[in-house]
Tab-separated table of C-alpha atoms in Angstrom:
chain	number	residue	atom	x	y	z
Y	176	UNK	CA	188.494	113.867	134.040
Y	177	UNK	CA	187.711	115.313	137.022
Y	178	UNK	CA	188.569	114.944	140.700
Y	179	UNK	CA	186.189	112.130	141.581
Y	180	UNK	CA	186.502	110.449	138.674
Y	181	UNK	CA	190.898	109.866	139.095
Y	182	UNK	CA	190.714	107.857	142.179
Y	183	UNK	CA	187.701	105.459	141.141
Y	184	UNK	CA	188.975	101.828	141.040
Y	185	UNK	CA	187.459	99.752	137.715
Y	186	UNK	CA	186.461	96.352	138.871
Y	187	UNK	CA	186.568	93.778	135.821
Y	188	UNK	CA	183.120	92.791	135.780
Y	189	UNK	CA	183.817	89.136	133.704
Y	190	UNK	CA	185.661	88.028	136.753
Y	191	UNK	CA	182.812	88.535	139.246
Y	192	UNK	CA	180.070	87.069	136.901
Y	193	UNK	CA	182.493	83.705	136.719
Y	194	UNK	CA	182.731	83.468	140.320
Y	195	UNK	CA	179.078	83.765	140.891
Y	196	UNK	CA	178.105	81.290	138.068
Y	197	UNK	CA	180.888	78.920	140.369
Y	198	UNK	CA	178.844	79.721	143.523
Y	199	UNK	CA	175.343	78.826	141.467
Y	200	UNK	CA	176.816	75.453	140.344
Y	201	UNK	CA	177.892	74.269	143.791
Y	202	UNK	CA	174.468	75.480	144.983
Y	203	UNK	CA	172.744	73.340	142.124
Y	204	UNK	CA	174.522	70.573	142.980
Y	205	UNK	CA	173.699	70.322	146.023
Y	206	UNK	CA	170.061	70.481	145.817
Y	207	UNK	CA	170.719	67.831	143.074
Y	208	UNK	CA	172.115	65.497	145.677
Y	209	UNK	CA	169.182	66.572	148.272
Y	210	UNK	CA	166.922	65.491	145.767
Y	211	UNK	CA	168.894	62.052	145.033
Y	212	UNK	CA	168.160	61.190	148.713
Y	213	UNK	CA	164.587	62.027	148.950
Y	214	UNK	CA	164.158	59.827	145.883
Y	215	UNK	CA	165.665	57.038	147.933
Y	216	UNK	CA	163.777	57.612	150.956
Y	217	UNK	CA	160.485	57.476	148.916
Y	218	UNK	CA	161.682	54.103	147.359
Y	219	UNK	CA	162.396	52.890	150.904
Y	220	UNK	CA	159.112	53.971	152.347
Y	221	UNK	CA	157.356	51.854	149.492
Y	222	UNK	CA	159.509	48.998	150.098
Y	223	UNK	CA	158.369	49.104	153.778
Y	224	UNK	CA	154.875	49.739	153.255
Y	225	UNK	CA	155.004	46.571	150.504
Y	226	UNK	CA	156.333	44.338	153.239
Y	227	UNK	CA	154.106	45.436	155.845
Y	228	UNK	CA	150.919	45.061	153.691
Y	229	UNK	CA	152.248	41.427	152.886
Y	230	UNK	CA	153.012	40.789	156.935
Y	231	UNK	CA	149.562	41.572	157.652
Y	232	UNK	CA	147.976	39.027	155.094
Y	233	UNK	CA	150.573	36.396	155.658
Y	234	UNK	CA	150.245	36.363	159.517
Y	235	UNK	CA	146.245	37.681	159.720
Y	236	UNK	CA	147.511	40.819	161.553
Y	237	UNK	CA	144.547	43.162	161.969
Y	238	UNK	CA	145.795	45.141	165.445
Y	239	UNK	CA	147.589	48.235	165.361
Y	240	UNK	CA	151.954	47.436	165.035
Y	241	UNK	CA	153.433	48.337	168.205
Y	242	UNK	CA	157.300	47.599	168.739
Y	243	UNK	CA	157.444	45.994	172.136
Y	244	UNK	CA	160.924	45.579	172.936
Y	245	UNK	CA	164.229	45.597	170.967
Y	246	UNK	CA	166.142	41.967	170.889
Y	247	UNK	CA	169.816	41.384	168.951
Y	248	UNK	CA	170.000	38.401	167.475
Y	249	UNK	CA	172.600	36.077	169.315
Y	250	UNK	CA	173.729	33.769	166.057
Y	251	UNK	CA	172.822	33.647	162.250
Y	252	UNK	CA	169.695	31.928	161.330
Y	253	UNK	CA	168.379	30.830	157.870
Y	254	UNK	CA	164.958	30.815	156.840
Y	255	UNK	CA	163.334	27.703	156.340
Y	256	UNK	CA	159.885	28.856	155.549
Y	257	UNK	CA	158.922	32.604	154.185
Y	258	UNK	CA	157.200	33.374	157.296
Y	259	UNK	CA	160.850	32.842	159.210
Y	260	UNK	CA	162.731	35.746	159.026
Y	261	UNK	CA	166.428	34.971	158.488
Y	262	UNK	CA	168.724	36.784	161.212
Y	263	UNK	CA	172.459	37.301	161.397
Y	264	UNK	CA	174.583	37.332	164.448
Y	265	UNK	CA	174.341	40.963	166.128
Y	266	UNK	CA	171.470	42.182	164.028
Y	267	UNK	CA	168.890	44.489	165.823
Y	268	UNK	CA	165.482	43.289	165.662
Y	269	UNK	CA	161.710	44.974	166.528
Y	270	UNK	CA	159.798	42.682	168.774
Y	271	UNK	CA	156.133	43.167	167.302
Y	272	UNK	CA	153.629	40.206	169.211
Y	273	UNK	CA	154.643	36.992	170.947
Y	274	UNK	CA	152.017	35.029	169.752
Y	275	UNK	CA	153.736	31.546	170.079
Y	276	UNK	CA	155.242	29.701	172.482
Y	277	UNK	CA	159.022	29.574	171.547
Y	278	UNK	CA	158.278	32.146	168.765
Y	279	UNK	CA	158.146	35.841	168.356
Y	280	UNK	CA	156.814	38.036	165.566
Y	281	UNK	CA	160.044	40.883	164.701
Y	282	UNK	CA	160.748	43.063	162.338
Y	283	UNK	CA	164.648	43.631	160.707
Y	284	UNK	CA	166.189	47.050	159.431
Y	285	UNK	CA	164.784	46.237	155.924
Y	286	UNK	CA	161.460	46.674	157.018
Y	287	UNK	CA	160.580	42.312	156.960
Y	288	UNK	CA	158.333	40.444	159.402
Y	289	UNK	CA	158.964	37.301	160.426
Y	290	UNK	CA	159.178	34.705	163.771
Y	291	UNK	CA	162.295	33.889	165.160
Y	292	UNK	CA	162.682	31.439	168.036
Y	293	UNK	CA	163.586	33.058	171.307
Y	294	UNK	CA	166.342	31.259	171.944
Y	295	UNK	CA	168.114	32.920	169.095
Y	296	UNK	CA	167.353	36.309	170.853
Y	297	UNK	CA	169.133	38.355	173.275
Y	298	UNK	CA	166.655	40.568	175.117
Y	299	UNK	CA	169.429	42.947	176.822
């Protein structure tokens, strides 16, 4: 050997490659799980557009869907028709149109249309 050579420190190479395979699997899964949510987000964005495509042929809503105020719903309400949208107590709701009297058209966290009475609304 020779004077370089006596002082050189050997590394065992399988223990490096095992850590780095380690560091690749974390790294996989994560992208996995970044991909998991995208898928969800796409399923949600469907859902949405579904129910917004049905709110405009149910209700004959041809103008452009602008939020108009925010409202929380004072108590829980059933639905007693489809075009009712069912509330519980506390829920946030979209204001959309106040086309009726006592009514107004919102929209819940699910993406649904619906009128709700005002008096079930807290406008705060």
């Amino acid at each position: 050997r020779g004077k370089g050579e006596k002082y050189k420190v050997r590394m065992p190479k399988l223990r490096m490659v095992r850590e780095y395979k380690d560091k690749r699997k974390s790294i996989d899964d994560v992208e996995r799980n970044i991909f998991k949510f995208k898928k969800s987000s796409e399923e949600k964005s469907k859902k949405m557009e579904k129910e917004e495509k049905f709110f405009r042929e149910t209700f004959m809503y041809d103008k452009e869907i602008r939020v108009l105020t925010r409202a929380t719903a004072e108590c829980s309400v059933p639905s007693q028709r489809r075009v009712d949208l069912p509330v519980t107590a506390g829920e946030q709701l979209d204001v959309i149109d106040a086309v009726q009297g006592h009514a107004v058209i919102c929209r819940n966290s699910q993406g649904r249309y619906g009128y709700v009475l005002v008096e079930h609304l807290n406008f705060r």
